[in-house]
Each structure stands twice: as structure tokens, then as C-alpha cells.
Amino acid sequence: MSAGLAGPRGAVRPLMQLVTMSGAPILRQLHLEERLLRCTGDNWCIINDGTAPATIVMGVSGRVSELVEIQPVLRDQVPVIRRFSGGGTVIVDQGTVFVTFICSKNAIAGLQPFPRDIMSWTGQLYEKVFASFGEFHLLENDYAFSHRKFGGNAQSITRNRWVHHTSFLWDYDMKNMDYLKIPKRAPKYRLARNHTDFLCSMKEYMPSRSVFTEGITCALRDHFTVQPMELETAFSDDKEFVPSTKLLSPQDLEAIISSKETHTVHEVQA
Amino acid sequence: MAMASSRLLWASRAASYLKISTFPRAFSTVLKDLKYADTHEWVKVEGDSATVGITDHAQDHLGDVVYVELPEVGSSVSQGKNFGAVESVKATSDINSPVSGEVVAVNDELDGKPGLVNASPYENGWIIKVKISDSGELNSLMDDEKYSKFCEEEDSKH
């Protein structure tokens, strides 16, 4: 791990490379994240402000038939992705801001590489970002203002590294929620609310997206020496690495409609 | 004092009979006769056959397991390399093999009952069986005492 600059009391903060994008396709972002997680030893923050086209993104074990309204999705040609991390299903678009942390397990002193530990740490980090804009809570693994969710999280943890990524609802198109079913496995605080009552938009609480993204960089500087990296450098190709995040084809979706859906074992990347 | 002593003696004998190690400040169960990796997998070796799972410490820290990604029977595993994953909370966590060899069986019960990993991490929650290719690799694993100490040290860091 590269050494960073000495902070207060001489503690050296590890380096974190910051990659900032706008409108990058979410599949491309997820492929990048998998490669940075598995093939590098550096710490990364990736911020992608908005994405196109509107895309459904499921967690690694999500069952399409239980989470997605397949017929409208096929009719309207909405892309469906199965990502490499855990967690639930979201539909993302230009109103979504993505923030991802990829860290080596020793990057943060005293932080064990387990899901709840990492989630708690991020909750404390984002408390600094959001506290002056609303009643911010980490509620059962979601980021919420009061009891309304605006950020969904997912993680992937390897032997020595972890990724924690979030899709933040700066804004969202209510119509898009119709492509998603209400999941069976929902947090208790959801209380059977529909999407409209359960979610909120960050734009109702914060003045601009840039205030949000600058706040993240500022909060990260308590723990890391943050160094911006050129996009082209981050995306340099590693043809040997095959990401597991997959775009489901229309044929995949039609097969699910016509037969009982089963999980397929996909090759695990070292 | 006498009552406390006899209770402790009974507990110690029971633990020994059940092949359980207990340390005053340990929160997780660790079994004797197993070997352990520093990534919290256990292995039970019988000849050149090994059964692999994740430890009580691991399942406790991971939370409720909702999905287990299993390798295919016939695939190869290498010591220290990931062969599958568990999903818990919002996370997938790699499972790393403590031994090298060929996967001869996977626990298909985990498909419908992933919670077996939490409820019975050393018995019904086993994950794969391996035909070991290099028994010398076992020397690099921890015994129950070393693993218990390792877990205590990890937990005490925060």
C-alpha cells in the first residue's frame, strides 16, 4: 500500500485514489470495481454521477422472477444486470449518484473485514456528510433521512480487501419503480410501504450534487490522503480478468418466464 | 467457592469430552481435532479426505447467511484461494480453501437452507469435501488453541 501524507499527531494516512465519472454506464462501472477489487492492492473511491440508460441492478443471489416485473422489462427493453456484490435490487438512472469505496483490509485501523463492521464505519463517514442537511440514519443497512431511504448499499469482501458501494437517489423517476416488485426480504423499518412512501430524493435535502460529492471527499480526508486519478488510467484494460457481473440477455429473461428459475453457479474469480 | 470449583471442573471435563475448547473471553466455539485458516475456515481431515466449512467466529461476524455460492464437483481448489462465497446482510464474502485438491462433494442442502452455516457451522453447515493433493499444507494451518487466540486478538483490536 502506498504511504500517504502524515496527518495530525504524525499518523500517516493511506492513499486513496479518487475516480470521478459522470453518466458512465453502470455495467462498465461494476466491471471496473471488480477489477480494482481483485487485481489491485490500492484504495479507491469511485464517484459516478448519473448513469444511462435506466438499468435494473440485482445482487448476486437475486431471483429475477421474485424481484422484477419481467414482461414490462422485456417490452420496454430495460437492461437487467446481476452484480458481483450482495444486497437487493435497484433501478438506476440519471438521478442516481454512485459512490464506491474499495479498500485493503488494513486501510482503516481497527476495522475488521466483516459486513456489519464495514457498514457501521460507512455510516459514521456519511454522518459527517449529511448531518447538516437532514436527520441522517443508517437504518438496517440503508441510508435514510428520518425513516425514508435514499441510499442502498452492497458489499463484496475478499481475503484481503473489500468493496462497499452505494446507489444514492439524488432523484428518481417514480414510473421506473413499476419495473420492480416489492421484495420478500425487506427491512423491518419498511413496514410494507410502497416505493413512494419508503423512498426520498436527496435533492429535497441538499442544494446540489456537487455539495454532496465534495462532502464525501472532505469526509474521506479524515482517513485517507485522497488523490484524484485520471479516468483513462483507471480503465486501463486487463484482458485476463473476467468480471462476474453480467448483463442478462432477453433470452435469459424469457427463459426465466417459461421455466422455474434456478441459480446457476458461476465461476468465482480469484 | 467449593461449588464454583466443582462446576468449573465439571465444565472442563464436559468440554474435554465434547472436544470443545473454551477460553474465558472467547465468544465463539472452536473445536479440537480441526485445523483452521486465518480467513476463518475450518478443515476436518480423515486420510486424504477433507471437509471444509466456516467457523463459528466467522458465521457470527457475517450475520444471517442467505445464500451460499458453491463450486462444481470435480473443480480444483487451492490453499488460500477462494472457491465460493456466502451472502449475508448485504455482502458476498469469499470462502477460501484451507487445502488444495479436488472437490468431491458439495453440501446441496445449503441451497434451500443457507442458515445451516449459522446454526451448525461445524456439522450440518459443512460446505465442501475435498480430496487433498498435498497433506503437507496442513502444517501451515492453526490448531484450535492458536485459532482461539487469533480470534481473541482480532476482536480485541477494536
Short mmCIF file of C-alpha atoms in Angstrom, two decimals:
data_model
loop_
_atom_site.label_atom_id
_atom_site.label_comp_id
_atom_site.label_asym_id
_atom_site.label_seq_id
_atom_site.Cartn_x
_atom_site.Cartn_y
_atom_site.Cartn_z
CA MET A 1 0.00 0.00 0.00
CA SER A 2 1.41 3.44 -0.91
CA ALA A 3 2.16 5.73 2.00
CA GLY A 4 0.24 8.97 2.18
CA LEU A 5 0.89 12.21 3.96
CA ALA A 6 1.28 12.49 7.70
CA GLY A 7 -1.82 13.82 9.37
CA PRO A 8 -2.34 15.18 12.88
CA ARG A 9 -0.09 13.67 15.51
CA GLY A 10 2.13 12.23 12.78
CA ALA A 11 -0.28 9.38 11.81
CA VAL A 12 0.30 8.51 8.16
CA ARG A 13 -2.92 8.24 6.21
CA PRO A 14 -3.02 5.65 3.44
CA LEU A 15 -3.55 6.81 -0.10
CA MET A 16 -6.97 6.63 -1.71
CA GLN A 17 -7.26 7.13 -5.46
CA LEU A 18 -10.35 9.09 -6.43
CA VAL A 19 -12.01 8.37 -9.79
CA THR A 20 -14.82 10.72 -10.78
CA MET A 21 -17.19 9.98 -13.66
CA SER A 22 -20.45 11.34 -14.93
CA GLY A 23 -23.05 9.29 -16.77
CA ALA A 24 -20.88 6.17 -17.12
CA PRO A 25 -22.89 3.02 -17.86
CA ILE A 26 -23.38 1.08 -14.63
CA LEU A 27 -22.16 -2.18 -16.20
CA ARG A 28 -18.85 -0.50 -17.06
CA GLN A 29 -18.59 0.89 -13.54
CA LEU A 30 -19.23 -2.52 -11.95
CA HIS A 31 -16.67 -4.22 -14.20
CA LEU A 32 -14.13 -1.57 -13.18
CA GLU A 33 -14.90 -2.09 -9.49
CA GLU A 34 -14.50 -5.87 -9.70
CA ARG A 35 -11.14 -5.48 -11.40
CA LEU A 36 -9.90 -2.88 -8.92
CA LEU A 37 -11.03 -5.09 -6.04
CA ARG A 38 -9.47 -8.31 -7.30
CA CYS A 39 -6.46 -7.14 -9.30
CA THR A 40 -5.04 -4.15 -7.39
CA GLY A 41 -3.89 -3.53 -3.85
CA ASP A 42 -4.79 0.16 -3.76
CA ASN A 43 -7.59 2.01 -2.03
CA TRP A 44 -10.18 3.61 -4.32
CA CYS A 45 -13.16 5.90 -4.22
CA ILE A 46 -15.30 5.88 -7.33
CA ILE A 47 -17.98 8.50 -7.84
CA ASN A 48 -20.28 8.16 -10.86
CA ASP A 49 -22.78 10.97 -11.14
CA GLY A 50 -25.76 9.53 -13.00
CA THR A 51 -25.94 6.66 -15.47
CA ALA A 52 -27.73 5.86 -18.70
CA PRO A 53 -29.74 4.01 -19.79
CA ALA A 54 -32.04 3.29 -16.83
CA THR A 55 -30.93 -0.16 -15.67
CA ILE A 56 -32.10 -2.72 -13.14
CA VAL A 57 -29.24 -3.98 -10.98
CA MET A 58 -29.71 -7.11 -8.86
CA GLY A 59 -27.49 -8.62 -6.19
CA VAL A 60 -25.57 -11.85 -6.71
CA SER A 61 -28.32 -14.15 -5.45
CA GLY A 62 -31.38 -12.27 -6.59
CA ARG A 63 -34.14 -14.29 -8.25
CA VAL A 64 -35.37 -12.32 -11.24
CA SER A 65 -38.89 -13.74 -11.11
CA GLU A 66 -39.30 -12.56 -7.50
CA LEU A 67 -37.80 -9.10 -7.91
CA VAL A 68 -38.52 -7.87 -11.41
CA GLU A 69 -41.69 -7.39 -13.48
CA ILE A 70 -40.22 -9.30 -16.42
CA GLN A 71 -42.94 -8.66 -19.04
CA PRO A 72 -42.76 -4.82 -18.89
CA VAL A 73 -38.96 -5.06 -18.71
CA LEU A 74 -38.86 -7.10 -21.91
CA ARG A 75 -41.45 -4.88 -23.57
CA ASP A 76 -39.53 -1.69 -22.75
CA GLN A 77 -36.07 -3.28 -23.21
CA VAL A 78 -34.83 -2.28 -19.75
CA PRO A 79 -31.37 -3.78 -19.17
CA VAL A 80 -31.06 -6.15 -16.18
CA ILE A 81 -27.67 -6.73 -14.55
CA ARG A 82 -26.65 -9.27 -11.90
CA ARG A 83 -23.78 -7.64 -10.00
CA PHE A 84 -20.93 -9.29 -8.09
CA SER A 85 -21.91 -7.97 -4.65
CA GLY A 86 -24.71 -8.96 -2.28
CA GLY A 87 -27.80 -7.00 -1.40
CA GLY A 88 -31.01 -6.09 -3.13
CA THR A 89 -32.40 -4.80 -6.41
CA VAL A 90 -32.40 -1.22 -7.61
CA ILE A 91 -33.28 0.63 -10.78
CA VAL A 92 -30.72 3.30 -11.56
CA ASP A 93 -30.71 6.22 -13.97
CA GLN A 94 -29.52 9.80 -14.43
CA GLY A 95 -30.86 10.67 -10.99
CA THR A 96 -28.63 8.13 -9.24
CA VAL A 97 -25.25 9.04 -7.79
CA PHE A 98 -22.94 6.08 -7.18
CA VAL A 99 -20.24 6.14 -4.52
CA THR A 100 -17.92 3.17 -4.05
CA PHE A 101 -15.12 2.52 -1.60
CA ILE A 102 -12.61 -0.22 -2.34
CA CYS A 103 -10.11 -0.78 0.47
CA SER A 104 -7.47 -3.14 1.68
CA LYS A 105 -8.46 -4.71 4.97
CA ASN A 106 -5.71 -2.87 6.88
CA ALA A 107 -6.51 0.54 5.42
CA ILE A 108 -8.65 1.57 8.38
CA ALA A 109 -7.15 0.85 11.80
CA GLY A 110 -9.26 -1.50 13.90
CA LEU A 111 -11.82 -2.24 11.16
CA GLN A 112 -12.45 -5.97 10.69
CA PRO A 113 -13.42 -7.01 7.15
CA PHE A 114 -16.93 -8.16 8.03
CA PRO A 115 -20.20 -6.73 6.66
CA ARG A 116 -21.58 -5.06 9.78
CA ASP A 117 -18.24 -3.56 10.75
CA ILE A 118 -17.77 -2.01 7.31
CA MET A 119 -21.39 -0.84 7.19
CA SER A 120 -21.03 0.85 10.57
CA TRP A 121 -17.84 2.62 9.51
CA THR A 122 -19.51 3.99 6.38
CA GLY A 123 -22.45 5.15 8.48
CA GLN A 124 -20.08 7.23 10.59
CA LEU A 125 -18.40 8.61 7.48
CA TYR A 126 -21.65 9.62 5.85
CA GLU A 127 -22.94 11.11 9.10
CA LYS A 128 -20.30 13.80 8.56
CA VAL A 129 -21.52 14.35 5.00
CA PHE A 130 -25.25 14.51 5.71
CA ALA A 131 -25.68 15.67 9.31
CA SER A 132 -26.18 19.34 8.43
CA PHE A 133 -28.79 18.57 5.75
CA GLY A 134 -31.22 16.23 7.42
CA GLU A 135 -31.88 13.68 10.15
CA PHE A 136 -29.46 11.08 8.78
CA HIS A 137 -29.59 7.46 9.91
CA LEU A 138 -28.05 4.16 8.98
CA LEU A 139 -31.23 2.09 9.25
CA GLU A 140 -30.83 -1.68 8.82
CA ASN A 141 -28.09 -1.22 6.19
CA ASP A 142 -29.83 1.63 4.33
CA TYR A 143 -29.04 5.33 4.46
CA ALA A 144 -32.16 7.29 5.36
CA PHE A 145 -33.36 10.75 6.21
CA SER A 146 -35.68 10.16 9.12
CA HIS A 147 -37.24 6.81 8.09
CA ARG A 148 -37.10 7.29 4.32
CA LYS A 149 -34.40 5.56 2.35
CA PHE A 150 -32.21 7.46 -0.08
CA GLY A 151 -29.17 5.19 -0.28
CA GLY A 152 -28.90 1.43 -0.81
CA ASN A 153 -25.73 -0.48 -0.04
CA ALA A 154 -23.97 -3.63 -1.08
CA GLN A 155 -20.60 -5.18 -0.36
CA SER A 156 -18.17 -7.77 -1.54
CA ILE A 157 -15.42 -8.99 0.76
CA THR A 158 -12.35 -10.95 -0.35
CA ARG A 159 -9.42 -12.34 1.59
CA ASN A 160 -7.63 -9.02 1.99
CA ARG A 161 -9.94 -6.38 0.53
CA TRP A 162 -13.48 -5.16 0.47
CA VAL A 163 -15.79 -3.04 -1.60
CA HIS A 164 -18.73 -1.08 -0.25
CA HIS A 165 -20.85 0.57 -2.90
CA THR A 166 -23.93 2.72 -2.66
CA SER A 167 -26.56 3.93 -5.08
CA PHE A 168 -27.83 7.27 -3.86
CA LEU A 169 -31.18 8.61 -5.01
CA TRP A 170 -30.41 12.22 -5.87
CA ASP A 171 -33.67 11.99 -7.76
CA TYR A 172 -35.69 9.19 -9.22
CA ASP A 173 -38.42 8.54 -11.74
CA MET A 174 -41.47 7.13 -9.97
CA LYS A 175 -42.53 5.32 -13.15
CA ASN A 176 -39.30 3.25 -13.09
CA MET A 177 -40.28 1.75 -9.75
CA ASP A 178 -43.09 -0.09 -11.54
CA TYR A 179 -40.46 -2.40 -13.04
CA LEU A 180 -39.59 -3.68 -9.58
CA LYS A 181 -41.61 -5.95 -7.31
CA ILE A 182 -41.68 -5.27 -3.59
CA PRO A 183 -39.09 -7.77 -2.30
CA LYS A 184 -39.98 -10.58 0.11
CA ARG A 185 -36.81 -9.88 2.05
CA ALA A 186 -37.32 -6.27 3.12
CA PRO A 187 -36.02 -4.35 6.13
CA LYS A 188 -38.40 -4.19 9.08
CA TYR A 189 -38.49 -0.40 9.03
CA ARG A 190 -40.02 -0.54 5.54
CA LEU A 191 -43.31 -1.58 7.22
CA ALA A 192 -44.82 -2.76 3.91
CA ARG A 193 -44.70 0.77 2.46
CA ASN A 194 -44.72 1.08 -1.31
CA HIS A 195 -41.78 2.67 -3.10
CA THR A 196 -43.27 6.18 -2.99
CA ASP A 197 -43.71 6.19 0.78
CA PHE A 198 -40.49 4.32 1.53
CA LEU A 199 -38.03 6.37 -0.53
CA CYS A 200 -36.98 10.00 -0.68
CA SER A 201 -34.86 12.16 -3.01
CA MET A 202 -31.67 13.78 -1.81
CA LYS A 203 -32.43 16.90 -3.84
CA GLU A 204 -35.15 17.71 -1.30
CA TYR A 205 -32.45 17.95 1.38
CA MET A 206 -29.24 19.19 -0.30
CA PRO A 207 -28.59 22.19 -2.55
CA SER A 208 -26.61 20.42 -5.30
CA ARG A 209 -24.91 17.16 -6.32
CA SER A 210 -21.52 18.83 -6.15
CA VAL A 211 -22.07 19.78 -2.49
CA PHE A 212 -22.70 16.08 -1.89
CA THR A 213 -19.65 14.80 -3.76
CA GLU A 214 -17.37 17.44 -2.26
CA GLY A 215 -18.63 16.46 1.17
CA ILE A 216 -17.60 12.87 0.53
CA THR A 217 -14.06 13.86 -0.43
CA CYS A 218 -13.84 16.04 2.65
CA ALA A 219 -15.02 13.24 4.96
CA LEU A 220 -12.58 10.77 3.37
CA ARG A 221 -9.66 13.09 4.16
CA ASP A 222 -10.08 12.26 7.84
CA HIS A 223 -8.90 8.74 6.99
CA PHE A 224 -7.02 8.92 3.69
CA THR A 225 -4.82 11.09 1.55
CA VAL A 226 -7.18 11.49 -1.39
CA GLN A 227 -5.54 11.65 -4.81
CA PRO A 228 -7.57 12.20 -7.99
CA MET A 229 -6.82 9.74 -10.78
CA GLU A 230 -7.37 10.14 -14.49
CA LEU A 231 -10.25 8.05 -15.78
CA GLU A 232 -8.19 6.57 -18.63
CA THR A 233 -5.61 5.26 -16.17
CA ALA A 234 -8.26 3.60 -14.01
CA PHE A 235 -9.88 1.97 -17.01
CA SER A 236 -6.63 0.57 -18.46
CA ASP A 237 -7.50 -2.86 -19.73
CA ASP A 238 -6.68 -6.12 -18.03
CA LYS A 239 -7.79 -8.63 -20.59
CA GLU A 240 -7.01 -11.58 -18.31
CA PHE A 241 -9.58 -10.60 -15.73
CA VAL A 242 -13.13 -11.73 -16.44
CA PRO A 243 -15.71 -9.94 -14.27
CA SER A 244 -18.64 -11.91 -12.89
CA THR A 245 -21.10 -9.02 -13.16
CA LYS A 246 -23.35 -9.98 -16.03
CA LEU A 247 -25.93 -8.33 -18.25
CA LEU A 248 -28.87 -10.71 -18.60
CA SER A 249 -29.97 -11.15 -22.19
CA PRO A 250 -33.62 -11.05 -23.35
CA GLN A 251 -33.23 -14.79 -23.92
CA ASP A 252 -32.19 -15.23 -20.26
CA LEU A 253 -35.28 -13.31 -19.15
CA GLU A 254 -37.61 -15.21 -21.47
CA ALA A 255 -36.20 -18.49 -20.21
CA ILE A 256 -37.00 -17.40 -16.66
CA ILE A 257 -40.61 -16.68 -17.59
CA SER A 258 -41.08 -20.03 -19.26
CA SER A 259 -39.34 -22.22 -16.70
CA LYS A 260 -38.64 -22.47 -12.96
CA GLU A 261 -35.76 -20.13 -12.15
CA THR A 262 -32.68 -21.74 -10.59
CA HIS A 263 -29.39 -20.27 -9.57
CA THR A 264 -26.50 -21.12 -11.79
CA VAL A 265 -23.08 -21.50 -10.29
CA HIS A 266 -20.83 -19.02 -11.95
CA GLU A 267 -17.09 -19.21 -11.95
CA VAL A 268 -15.53 -17.50 -8.97
CA GLN A 269 -12.66 -15.17 -9.81
CA ALA A 270 -9.53 -15.46 -7.68
CA MET B 1 -16.05 -21.43 46.35
CA ALA B 2 -16.25 -25.22 46.53
CA MET B 3 -19.45 -25.18 44.41
CA ALA B 4 -17.81 -22.88 41.86
CA SER B 5 -14.74 -25.10 41.69
CA SER B 6 -16.74 -28.29 41.16
CA ARG B 7 -18.82 -26.53 38.48
CA LEU B 8 -15.67 -25.42 36.72
CA LEU B 9 -14.26 -28.94 36.99
CA TRP B 10 -17.44 -30.39 35.52
CA ALA B 11 -17.42 -27.80 32.73
CA SER B 12 -13.80 -28.51 31.96
CA ARG B 13 -14.41 -32.28 31.80
CA ALA B 14 -17.52 -31.80 29.68
CA ALA B 15 -15.62 -29.53 27.31
CA SER B 16 -12.84 -32.08 27.02
CA TYR B 17 -15.31 -34.91 26.35
CA LEU B 18 -17.11 -32.86 23.70
CA LYS B 19 -13.76 -31.78 22.21
CA ILE B 20 -14.62 -28.13 22.70
CA SER B 21 -12.05 -25.52 23.61
CA THR B 22 -13.32 -22.71 25.74
CA PHE B 23 -11.47 -19.61 26.77
CA PRO B 24 -12.89 -17.17 29.30
CA ARG B 25 -13.11 -14.26 26.90
CA ALA B 26 -13.84 -16.18 23.67
CA PHE B 27 -17.28 -15.67 22.25
CA SER B 28 -17.15 -18.39 19.60
CA THR B 29 -16.95 -22.15 19.69
CA VAL B 30 -13.74 -23.73 18.47
CA LEU B 31 -13.47 -27.50 18.09
CA LYS B 32 -10.43 -29.61 18.81
CA ASP B 33 -9.26 -32.01 16.07
CA LEU B 34 -9.94 -29.42 13.37
CA LYS B 35 -7.45 -27.20 11.62
CA TYR B 36 -8.10 -23.53 10.97
CA ALA B 37 -7.14 -20.88 8.42
CA ASP B 38 -6.59 -17.23 9.27
CA THR B 39 -9.53 -16.44 6.97
CA HIS B 40 -11.80 -18.35 9.37
CA GLU B 41 -12.38 -21.61 7.54
CA TRP B 42 -12.04 -24.99 9.27
CA VAL B 43 -10.97 -28.31 7.84
CA LYS B 44 -11.53 -31.83 9.18
CA VAL B 45 -9.02 -34.27 7.74
CA GLU B 46 -9.61 -38.01 7.51
CA GLY B 47 -6.86 -39.66 5.48
CA ASP B 48 -6.71 -37.81 2.17
CA SER B 49 -10.28 -36.61 2.53
CA ALA B 50 -11.14 -33.20 3.95
CA THR B 51 -14.38 -31.48 4.92
CA VAL B 52 -14.39 -27.68 4.86
CA GLY B 53 -16.65 -25.06 6.35
CA ILE B 54 -16.55 -21.65 8.02
CA THR B 55 -16.06 -21.25 11.74
CA ASP B 56 -18.44 -20.14 14.44
CA HIS B 57 -16.45 -16.89 14.71
CA ALA B 58 -16.98 -16.26 11.00
CA GLN B 59 -20.70 -17.00 10.94
CA ASP B 60 -21.21 -14.82 14.00
CA HIS B 61 -19.43 -11.88 12.37
CA LEU B 62 -21.07 -12.38 9.00
CA GLY B 63 -24.64 -12.36 10.24
CA ASP B 64 -27.53 -14.37 8.82
CA VAL B 65 -26.38 -16.23 5.73
CA VAL B 66 -28.97 -16.03 2.96
CA TYR B 67 -27.10 -17.68 0.10
CA VAL B 68 -24.08 -19.91 -0.40
CA GLU B 69 -22.29 -19.96 -3.75
CA LEU B 70 -20.89 -23.47 -4.21
CA PRO B 71 -18.24 -24.68 -6.63
CA GLU B 72 -18.86 -27.53 -9.02
CA VAL B 73 -17.98 -31.09 -8.05
CA GLY B 74 -14.79 -32.00 -9.87
CA SER B 75 -13.33 -28.49 -9.78
CA SER B 76 -9.95 -27.80 -8.19
CA VAL B 77 -9.31 -25.76 -5.07
CA SER B 78 -6.00 -24.26 -3.93
CA GLN B 79 -4.95 -23.43 -0.40
CA GLY B 80 -5.67 -19.79 0.37
CA LYS B 81 -7.67 -19.19 -2.81
CA ASN B 82 -11.40 -18.52 -2.94
CA PHE B 83 -13.71 -21.28 -4.16
CA GLY B 84 -17.12 -19.94 -3.27
CA ALA B 85 -18.89 -17.25 -1.32
CA VAL B 86 -21.53 -16.69 1.32
CA GLU B 87 -24.02 -13.86 1.18
CA SER B 88 -25.11 -12.25 4.43
CA VAL B 89 -26.62 -8.88 5.24
CA LYS B 90 -25.73 -7.01 2.04
CA ALA B 91 -22.39 -8.66 1.40
CA THR B 92 -20.84 -11.50 -0.51
CA SER B 93 -17.79 -12.81 1.34
CA ASP B 94 -15.27 -15.12 -0.28
CA ILE B 95 -14.74 -18.57 1.19
CA ASN B 96 -11.09 -19.57 0.86
CA SER B 97 -9.94 -23.17 0.81
CA PRO B 98 -7.62 -24.26 3.63
CA VAL B 99 -6.38 -27.14 1.45
CA SER B 100 -5.57 -27.88 -2.18
CA GLY B 101 -7.22 -30.68 -4.10
CA GLU B 102 -10.34 -31.74 -5.97
CA VAL B 103 -13.89 -31.01 -4.85
CA VAL B 104 -15.62 -34.40 -4.45
CA ALA B 105 -18.84 -33.21 -2.82
CA VAL B 106 -20.72 -30.00 -2.07
CA ASN B 107 -23.42 -29.54 0.54
CA ASP B 108 -26.50 -29.18 -1.65
CA GLU B 109 -28.65 -28.70 1.46
CA LEU B 110 -27.25 -25.18 1.68
CA ASP B 111 -29.20 -24.26 -1.45
CA GLY B 112 -32.52 -24.35 0.36
CA LYS B 113 -31.17 -23.88 3.89
CA PRO B 114 -28.25 -21.44 3.84
CA GLY B 115 -28.89 -20.76 7.53
CA LEU B 116 -27.30 -24.12 8.36
CA VAL B 117 -23.99 -22.26 8.14
CA ASN B 118 -25.10 -20.15 11.11
CA ALA B 119 -26.94 -22.82 13.07
CA SER B 120 -24.43 -25.63 12.66
CA PRO B 121 -21.15 -24.30 11.24
CA TYR B 122 -19.10 -27.42 12.10
CA GLU B 123 -21.70 -30.12 11.34
CA ASN B 124 -24.69 -29.68 9.03
CA GLY B 125 -23.30 -26.39 7.69
CA TRP B 126 -20.26 -28.02 6.06
CA ILE B 127 -19.61 -26.58 2.62
CA ILE B 128 -17.36 -28.84 0.50
CA LYS B 129 -15.46 -32.12 0.70
CA VAL B 130 -12.03 -32.25 -0.91
CA LYS B 131 -9.65 -34.99 -1.95
CA ILE B 132 -6.40 -33.46 -0.66
CA SER B 133 -3.48 -33.23 -3.05
CA ASP B 134 -0.83 -32.03 -0.60
CA SER B 135 -1.16 -33.01 3.06
CA GLY B 136 1.99 -31.01 3.84
CA GLU B 137 -0.09 -27.85 3.51
CA LEU B 138 -1.88 -28.75 6.73
CA ASN B 139 1.22 -27.74 8.66
CA SER B 140 0.58 -24.09 7.81
CA LEU B 141 -2.87 -24.16 9.43
CA MET B 142 -3.66 -23.34 13.07
CA ASP B 143 -4.78 -25.79 15.73
CA ASP B 144 -7.73 -24.97 17.99
CA GLU B 145 -5.66 -23.17 20.63
CA LYS B 146 -3.83 -20.98 18.14
CA TYR B 147 -7.05 -20.18 16.29
CA SER B 148 -8.87 -19.23 19.50
CA LYS B 149 -6.05 -16.89 20.40
CA PHE B 150 -6.06 -15.48 16.88
CA CYS B 151 -9.78 -14.69 17.13
CA GLU B 152 -9.34 -13.06 20.53
CA GLU B 153 -6.58 -10.86 19.16
CA GLU B 154 -8.66 -9.86 16.15
CA ASP B 155 -11.65 -8.98 18.28
CA SER B 156 -9.61 -7.07 20.82
CA LYS B 157 -8.19 -4.72 18.19
CA HIS B 158 -11.38 -2.65 18.29
#
